[in-house]
Tab-separated table of C-alpha atoms and ligand atoms in Angstrom:
chain	number	residue	atom	x	y	z
A	19	MET	CA	196.731	101.722	205.611
A	20	PHE	CA	197.415	102.601	209.254
A	21	VAL	CA	200.613	102.197	211.167
A	22	TYR	CA	201.396	101.442	214.905
A	23	ILE	CA	204.794	101.646	216.164
A	24	HIS	CA	205.470	100.396	219.736
A	25	VAL	CA	208.213	101.928	221.802
A	26	PRO	CA	208.332	99.673	224.990
A	27	PHE	CA	210.760	102.098	227.131
A	28	CYS	CA	209.261	103.819	230.195
A	29	SER	CA	211.010	105.863	232.934
A	30	ASN	CA	208.980	104.241	235.690
A	31	ILE	CA	206.584	101.089	236.093
A	32	CYS	CA	202.968	102.255	237.107
A	33	ALA	CA	201.278	99.873	239.476
A	34	TYR	CA	198.478	98.906	237.267
A	35	CYS	CA	200.187	98.449	234.180
A	36	ASP	CA	199.917	95.316	231.881
A	37	PHE	CA	201.427	96.745	228.643
A	38	PRO	CA	204.357	95.421	226.786
A	39	LYS	CA	207.265	97.742	228.527
A	40	VAL	CA	210.590	97.646	230.196
A	41	LEU	CA	212.315	100.300	232.060
A	42	TYR	CA	214.433	102.839	230.136
A	43	ASP	CA	217.863	101.703	229.688
A	44	LYS	CA	220.104	103.828	227.268
A	45	LYS	CA	222.027	100.943	226.288
A	46	TYR	CA	218.887	99.159	224.344
A	47	ILE	CA	217.633	102.265	222.553
A	48	ASP	CA	219.841	102.330	219.472
A	49	ARG	CA	219.563	98.599	218.958
A	50	TYR	CA	215.835	99.021	219.097
A	51	LEU	CA	215.596	101.753	216.689
A	52	GLU	CA	217.888	99.797	214.350
A	53	ARG	CA	215.356	96.745	214.591
A	54	LEU	CA	212.196	98.973	214.196
A	55	ASP	CA	213.816	100.287	211.073
A	56	GLU	CA	214.543	96.640	209.702
A	57	GLU	CA	211.150	95.453	210.580
A	58	ILE	CA	209.525	98.276	208.499
A	59	ASP	CA	211.996	97.541	205.459
A	60	ALA	CA	211.115	93.954	205.800
A	61	ARG	CA	207.287	94.084	206.116
A	62	TYR	CA	205.790	97.581	204.856
A	63	LYS	CA	204.770	97.156	201.216
A	64	GLY	CA	204.500	100.760	200.148
A	65	GLU	CA	200.687	101.312	200.914
A	66	LYS	CA	199.605	104.792	201.466
A	67	VAL	CA	199.330	105.533	205.148
A	68	GLY	CA	196.306	107.445	206.728
A	69	SER	CA	197.539	107.413	210.293
A	70	ILE	CA	200.789	106.749	212.322
A	71	PHE	CA	200.374	106.092	216.072
A	72	ILE	CA	203.315	105.898	217.941
A	73	GLY	CA	202.484	104.131	221.495
A	74	GLY	CA	204.155	102.557	224.285
A	75	GLY	CA	205.426	102.107	226.729
A	76	THR	CA	206.575	105.907	226.590
A	77	PRO	CA	207.832	106.963	223.321
A	78	THR	CA	208.837	110.425	224.602
A	79	SER	CA	210.941	108.618	227.603
A	80	LEU	CA	213.728	108.640	224.720
A	81	SER	CA	216.473	111.485	224.665
A	82	TYR	CA	216.015	114.312	222.146
A	83	GLN	CA	218.277	112.674	219.547
A	84	GLU	CA	216.756	109.239	220.003
A	85	LEU	CA	213.303	110.776	219.764
A	86	GLU	CA	214.390	112.468	216.580
A	87	ARG	CA	215.632	109.049	215.254
A	88	LEU	CA	212.259	107.490	215.886
A	89	LEU	CA	210.226	110.408	214.177
A	90	LYS	CA	212.637	109.854	211.173
A	91	LEU	CA	211.034	106.524	210.529
A	92	LYS	CA	207.984	108.121	209.258
A	93	ASP	CA	210.057	109.062	206.296
A	94	LYS	CA	210.008	105.155	205.199
A	95	LEU	CA	206.246	105.539	204.873
A	96	CYS	CA	204.073	106.510	201.807
A	97	LEU	CA	202.058	109.324	203.838
A	98	ASP	CA	198.709	110.523	202.908
A	99	SER	CA	198.716	114.693	202.776
A	100	ASP	CA	196.239	114.908	205.838
A	101	ILE	CA	197.600	112.065	207.986
A	102	GLU	CA	196.601	111.709	211.648
A	103	PHE	CA	199.925	111.529	213.490
A	104	THR	CA	199.756	110.696	217.063
A	105	ILE	CA	202.253	110.092	219.792
A	106	GLU	CA	201.698	108.865	223.207
A	107	SER	CA	203.406	110.768	226.185
A	108	ASN	CA	203.673	110.812	230.044
A	109	VAL	CA	203.152	114.290	231.268
A	110	GLU	CA	206.725	114.638	232.795
A	111	CYS	CA	208.533	113.379	229.660
A	112	LEU	CA	207.850	116.595	227.851
A	113	ASN	CA	209.513	119.837	227.700
A	114	GLU	CA	209.785	122.564	225.204
A	115	GLU	CA	212.439	121.126	223.307
A	116	LYS	CA	210.721	117.703	222.589
A	117	ILE	CA	207.392	119.366	221.843
A	118	LYS	CA	209.108	121.315	219.109
A	119	LEU	CA	210.725	118.523	217.707
A	120	LEU	CA	207.333	116.560	217.603
A	121	LYS	CA	205.896	119.511	215.726
A	122	LYS	CA	208.964	119.642	213.279
A	123	TYR	CA	208.286	116.075	212.118
A	124	GLY	CA	204.589	116.638	211.775
A	125	VAL	CA	203.208	115.102	214.882
A	126	ASN	CA	199.518	116.599	214.910
A	127	ARG	CA	198.051	114.807	217.763
A	128	VAL	CA	199.375	113.900	221.477
A	129	SER	CA	197.742	111.540	223.922
A	130	LEU	CA	198.841	112.080	227.480
A	131	GLY	CA	198.817	109.531	230.051
A	132	VAL	CA	197.446	111.846	232.964
A	133	GLN	CA	195.147	109.231	234.868
A	134	SER	CA	194.130	111.749	237.637
A	135	PHE	CA	194.832	115.263	238.702
A	136	ASP	CA	194.803	114.253	242.180
A	137	ASP	CA	198.271	114.262	243.531
A	138	SER	CA	198.000	111.268	245.945
A	139	VAL	CA	196.095	109.029	243.490
A	140	LEU	CA	199.083	109.703	241.208
A	141	LYS	CA	201.534	108.492	243.926
A	142	ASP	CA	199.255	105.469	244.358
A	143	LEU	CA	199.527	104.703	240.765
A	144	ASN	CA	203.328	105.380	240.739
A	145	ARG	CA	202.994	108.157	238.326
A	146	HIS	CA	205.673	110.761	238.303
A	147	HIS	CA	203.631	113.964	237.788
A	148	THR	CA	201.454	116.305	239.238
A	149	GLY	CA	198.045	117.694	238.516
A	150	ALA	CA	199.423	121.169	237.668
A	151	ASP	CA	202.163	119.598	235.675
A	152	VAL	CA	199.130	118.552	233.109
A	153	PHE	CA	198.083	122.400	232.651
A	154	ARG	CA	201.799	123.334	231.891
A	155	VAL	CA	202.348	120.550	229.209
A	156	VAL	CA	199.075	121.226	227.816
A	157	ASP	CA	199.904	124.879	227.467
A	158	MET	CA	203.297	123.900	225.861
A	159	LEU	CA	201.538	121.844	223.261
A	160	LYS	CA	199.025	124.569	222.406
A	161	SER	CA	201.723	127.113	222.031
A	162	VAL	CA	203.426	125.314	219.304
A	163	GLY	CA	200.245	124.740	217.379
A	164	ILE	CA	199.307	120.979	218.488
A	165	PHE	CA	195.597	121.190	219.530
A	166	SER	CA	194.423	117.856	219.099
A	167	ILE	CA	195.224	116.494	222.539
A	168	SER	CA	193.625	113.583	224.252
A	169	ILE	CA	194.386	112.675	227.892
A	170	ASP	CA	193.830	109.241	229.633
A	171	LEU	CA	191.953	109.136	233.016
A	172	ILE	CA	191.394	106.257	235.339
A	173	TYR	CA	188.650	105.995	237.678
A	174	GLY	CA	188.075	103.607	240.646
A	175	VAL	CA	191.336	103.899	242.079
A	176	ARG	CA	189.624	105.086	245.216
A	177	ASP	CA	186.060	104.927	246.031
A	178	ASP	CA	185.618	108.699	246.349
A	179	ILE	CA	183.417	110.037	243.628
A	180	ASP	CA	184.610	113.685	244.548
A	181	ILE	CA	187.796	112.802	243.121
A	182	VAL	CA	186.185	111.758	239.701
A	183	ARG	CA	184.378	114.938	239.893
A	184	ASP	CA	187.556	117.085	240.415
A	185	ASP	CA	189.482	114.971	237.389
A	186	ILE	CA	186.398	115.737	235.066
A	187	ASN	CA	186.391	119.328	236.025
A	188	ASN	CA	190.153	119.781	235.493
A	189	PHE	CA	189.619	118.117	232.275
A	190	LEU	CA	187.172	120.562	231.065
A	191	LYS	CA	189.357	123.419	232.284
A	192	LEU	CA	192.098	122.240	230.090
A	193	ASP	CA	189.788	122.918	226.991
A	194	ILE	CA	190.980	119.784	224.692
A	195	PRO	CA	188.879	117.762	222.408
A	196	HIS	CA	189.430	114.235	223.476
A	197	VAL	CA	189.385	112.229	226.531
A	198	SER	CA	189.657	108.345	227.382
A	199	CYS	CA	188.119	107.240	230.466
A	200	TYR	CA	188.965	103.763	231.926
A	201	SER	CA	187.883	101.973	234.985
A	202	LEU	CA	190.834	100.534	237.218
A	203	ILE	CA	191.465	97.026	236.039
A	204	ILE	CA	193.658	95.057	238.239
A	205	GLU	CA	195.838	92.606	236.153
A	206	ASP	CA	197.763	89.502	238.042
A	207	ASN	CA	201.414	90.314	236.746
A	208	THR	CA	201.070	93.929	238.074
A	209	LEU	CA	202.110	95.480	241.341
A	210	TYR	CA	198.577	95.819	242.049
A	211	GLY	CA	197.890	92.281	241.363
A	212	VAL	CA	200.797	90.989	243.082
A	213	ASN	CA	199.473	93.099	246.327
A	214	ASN	CA	195.996	91.648	245.923
A	215	ARG	CA	194.459	94.919	245.689
A	216	GLU	CA	190.682	94.850	245.731
A	217	TYR	CA	188.260	96.725	243.505
A	218	ILE	CA	185.834	99.295	244.842
A	219	ASP	CA	182.223	98.669	245.008
A	220	ASP	CA	180.413	97.902	241.847
A	221	ASP	CA	177.644	100.513	242.672
A	222	ILE	CA	180.129	103.396	243.369
A	223	GLU	CA	181.743	102.472	240.164
A	224	TYR	CA	178.656	102.661	238.342
A	225	LYS	CA	178.002	106.118	239.873
A	226	MET	CA	181.253	107.134	238.756
A	227	TYR	CA	180.863	106.031	235.050
A	228	THR	CA	177.312	107.641	235.003
A	229	PHE	CA	178.744	111.130	236.314
A	230	ILE	CA	181.595	110.798	233.827
A	231	SER	CA	179.459	110.179	230.720
A	232	ASN	CA	176.734	112.636	231.637
A	233	THR	CA	178.935	115.447	232.382
A	234	LEU	CA	181.024	115.033	229.261
A	235	GLU	CA	177.854	114.836	227.160
A	236	GLU	CA	176.647	117.904	228.438
A	237	HIS	CA	179.983	119.789	227.582
A	238	GLY	CA	179.549	118.579	224.053
A	239	TYR	CA	182.039	115.388	224.249
A	240	LYS	CA	180.225	112.844	222.368
A	241	HIS	CA	180.589	109.404	223.633
A	242	TYR	CA	181.866	107.371	220.697
A	243	GLU	CA	183.212	104.260	222.133
A	244	VAL	CA	182.882	102.491	225.444
A	245	SER	CA	185.760	104.627	227.038
A	246	ASN	CA	186.146	107.267	224.573
A	247	TYR	CA	184.721	110.833	224.356
A	248	ALA	CA	185.594	113.657	221.946
A	249	LYS	CA	184.292	116.764	220.250
A	250	GLU	CA	183.083	116.434	216.719
A	251	GLY	CA	185.987	116.094	214.274
A	252	TYR	CA	188.463	115.075	216.810
A	253	TYR	CA	187.473	111.094	216.956
A	254	SER	CA	190.915	108.937	216.805
A	255	LEU	CA	191.119	107.855	213.237
A	256	HIS	CA	193.468	105.123	214.371
A	257	ASN	CA	191.364	103.771	216.913
A	258	ILE	CA	188.255	103.886	214.844
A	259	ASN	CA	189.786	101.575	212.066
A	260	TYR	CA	190.926	99.371	215.018
A	261	TRP	CA	187.106	98.920	215.962
A	262	ASP	CA	186.191	99.073	212.136
A	263	ASN	CA	188.580	95.672	212.295
A	264	GLY	CA	190.506	97.573	209.444
A	265	GLU	CA	193.943	96.343	208.522
A	266	TYR	CA	197.246	98.024	210.201
A	267	TYR	CA	200.617	97.032	210.619
A	268	GLY	CA	202.070	96.937	214.038
A	269	PHE	CA	205.944	97.297	214.522
A	270	GLY	CA	207.942	96.963	217.511
A	271	MET	CA	208.266	94.639	220.479
A	272	GLY	CA	204.694	93.092	221.434
A	273	ALA	CA	202.990	95.121	218.384
A	274	VAL	CA	200.132	93.187	216.577
A	275	SER	CA	199.550	93.545	212.926
A	276	TYR	CA	196.303	92.567	210.905
A	277	VAL	CA	197.163	92.203	207.221
A	278	ASN	CA	195.981	90.140	204.548
A	279	SER	CA	193.617	88.253	207.151
A	280	ASN	CA	196.735	87.266	209.045
A	281	ARG	CA	196.886	88.630	212.963
A	282	ILE	CA	200.761	88.648	213.298
A	283	SER	CA	201.762	89.228	217.072
A	284	ASN	CA	205.400	90.144	217.728
A	285	THR	CA	207.428	89.070	220.775
A	286	ARG	CA	206.879	90.636	224.168
A	287	ASN	CA	210.420	89.666	224.758
A	288	LEU	CA	212.733	92.668	224.511
A	289	SER	CA	215.910	90.522	224.046
A	290	LYS	CA	214.419	88.496	221.382
A	291	TYR	CA	213.060	91.324	219.546
A	292	LEU	CA	216.488	93.017	219.583
A	293	LYS	CA	217.968	89.695	218.288
A	294	GLY	CA	215.666	90.056	215.200
A	295	ASP	CA	213.765	86.997	216.466
A	296	MET	CA	210.559	89.402	216.395
A	297	VAL	CA	207.543	87.460	215.347
A	298	ASP	CA	205.873	85.247	218.066
A	299	SER	CA	202.838	84.047	216.056
A	300	ILE	CA	200.858	84.450	212.928
A	301	ILE	CA	197.271	83.328	212.977
A	302	TYR	CA	195.292	83.309	209.780
A	303	GLU	CA	191.762	84.348	210.535
A	304	ASP	CA	189.006	82.528	208.761
A	305	LYS	CA	185.595	84.204	207.892
A	306	GLU	CA	183.892	83.211	211.017
A	307	THR	CA	187.039	84.472	213.459
A	308	SER	CA	187.038	87.569	211.386
A	309	MET	CA	183.086	87.973	211.671
A	310	SER	CA	183.272	87.541	215.359
A	311	ASN	CA	186.105	90.243	215.856
A	312	SER	CA	184.161	92.695	213.703
A	313	ILE	CA	181.070	92.151	215.660
A	314	ILE	CA	183.095	92.655	219.265
A	315	LEU	CA	185.058	95.478	218.170
A	316	GLY	CA	182.019	97.249	216.144
A	317	LEU	CA	179.832	97.016	219.067
A	318	ARG	CA	182.409	98.917	221.081
A	319	LYS	CA	181.428	102.213	219.105
A	320	VAL	CA	178.418	104.053	220.123
A	321	LYS	CA	176.971	104.185	216.728
A	322	GLY	CA	177.526	100.311	216.478
A	323	ILE	CA	177.963	98.362	213.203
A	324	GLU	CA	176.657	99.476	209.909
A	325	VAL	CA	174.641	96.282	208.849
A	326	LEU	CA	174.766	96.681	205.113
A	327	GLU	CA	178.461	96.992	205.267
A	328	PHE	CA	179.001	94.029	207.487
A	329	ASN	CA	176.769	92.023	205.314
A	330	LEU	CA	178.540	92.832	202.139
A	331	ARG	CA	181.738	92.136	203.589
A	332	TYR	CA	181.024	88.673	204.840
A	333	GLY	CA	178.022	87.802	202.524
A	334	VAL	CA	175.485	86.899	205.495
A	335	ASP	CA	172.984	88.695	207.440
A	336	ILE	CA	174.214	89.771	210.803
A	337	ILE	CA	170.924	89.752	212.443
A	338	ASN	CA	170.994	85.969	211.842
A	339	LEU	CA	174.194	85.447	213.528
A	340	TYR	CA	174.760	83.989	217.020
A	341	ASN	CA	171.885	85.299	219.348
A	342	ILE	CA	171.642	88.657	217.895
A	343	ARG	CA	167.939	88.511	217.538
A	344	GLU	CA	167.354	87.339	220.800
A	345	LEU	CA	169.464	90.147	222.282
A	346	ILE	CA	167.491	92.526	220.373
A	347	ASP	CA	164.074	91.153	221.428
A	348	GLU	CA	165.600	91.697	225.093
A	349	GLY	CA	166.593	95.062	224.437
A	350	LYS	CA	170.114	94.682	224.900
A	351	LEU	CA	171.032	95.406	221.173
A	352	VAL	CA	169.196	97.951	218.997
A	353	TYR	CA	168.816	97.650	215.163
A	354	LYS	CA	167.616	100.845	213.990
A	355	ASN	CA	168.327	103.176	210.804
A	356	GLY	CA	170.834	100.702	209.310
A	357	TYR	CA	173.072	100.265	212.460
A	358	LEU	CA	173.390	97.694	215.234
A	359	TYR	CA	174.265	98.808	218.463
A	360	ILE	CA	174.369	98.095	222.327
A	361	ALA	CA	171.418	99.757	223.873
A	362	THR	CA	172.442	102.742	226.092
A	363	ASP	CA	171.218	101.291	229.466
A	364	TYR	CA	173.371	97.990	228.767
A	365	TYR	CA	176.506	100.235	227.972
A	366	TYR	CA	178.038	99.811	231.268
A	367	VAL	CA	178.062	96.371	231.081
A	368	ALA	CA	178.899	95.998	227.464
A	369	ASN	CA	181.645	93.215	227.924
A	370	ASP	CA	178.956	91.210	229.335
A	371	ILE	CA	177.120	91.469	226.015
A	372	LEU	CA	180.239	90.867	223.870
A	373	VAL	CA	181.226	87.515	225.262
A	374	ASN	CA	178.282	86.196	223.345
A	375	PHE	CA	180.231	86.580	220.122
A	376	VAL	CA	183.513	85.090	220.950
B	406	SF4	S1	201.037	102.827	232.175
B	406	SF4	FE1	202.372	103.672	230.503
B	406	SF4	S2	203.711	104.736	231.548
B	406	SF4	FE2	203.063	103.282	232.947
B	406	SF4	S3	204.354	101.673	232.991
B	406	SF4	FE3	202.489	101.173	231.436
B	406	SF4	S4	203.271	101.869	229.785
B	406	SF4	FE4	204.893	102.681	230.959
């Protein structure tokens, strides 16, 4: 089983962010941690846990004592010996003391929200760190023995490919095994959305995408999912389970669980969550919905869907579903060596293909 714990607090709100989050306010933290504790007690059935992912928000925006209380929640779970234990952090939220605390509680993977190394882009995004800070924090993580480090990058904030080149070169200098690269998405209820910010030109964005994937592949990073690249052995287990449409618990405000064919969505409203009114909806997924999700999520992986496994799981032949045969004939999907996957040339427009299966 996989466990996701959501901590919605952030020390500042980024201009593009659409995640369930609120500004850090000390008066809510203890109550939030109590509710998390209660939610785990109420819903967790004692399954062996192979991965914990604490995301947000910014879990490390909590004070040292609050963070320690959060990390202690892992003692409520029955853990595999070789568990992947990830925490998300912003660069400016980590110091030596907090990093040692993460290490003490068994965190072995840190996902850093970097977005860019360019200080003017960071300002535009309303991020509160500098490019130089990233190098300092990565060195601190390595010095306590946390080497499984990932960073998030956003491209397309400006229409300047040189910024993307610098970002990727700086990432390579960090010598860490994982990076997620997202194109900027402008959501309505964000500062960028409200200010009617416009997207950069499609062709320039495509050049950026091509530069990123070619350069990372040349340097030994495998493009293993639409937006994710990693050295062999460092793929995110937590995310792979998600793309395999596997089961997982999601605890915390706005978190989603997938257990016994039920998709359980928690409220995105902090005061409701704090009152204990946690669940917003429970939707039972029938076979058709589950198949659709398995295809949409599975095709996000570069290696695609293992056809035999899919066919055994659902008792159907995937090739006969939807317009899959037609998409293979058009060269958009490939069926080879037992896997069904999106053809490399169509990877950039993966979402246009995935809508066929909604
Ligand atoms: S992007 Fe991350 S740090 Fe920024 S507001 Fe959203 S959750 Fe918080």
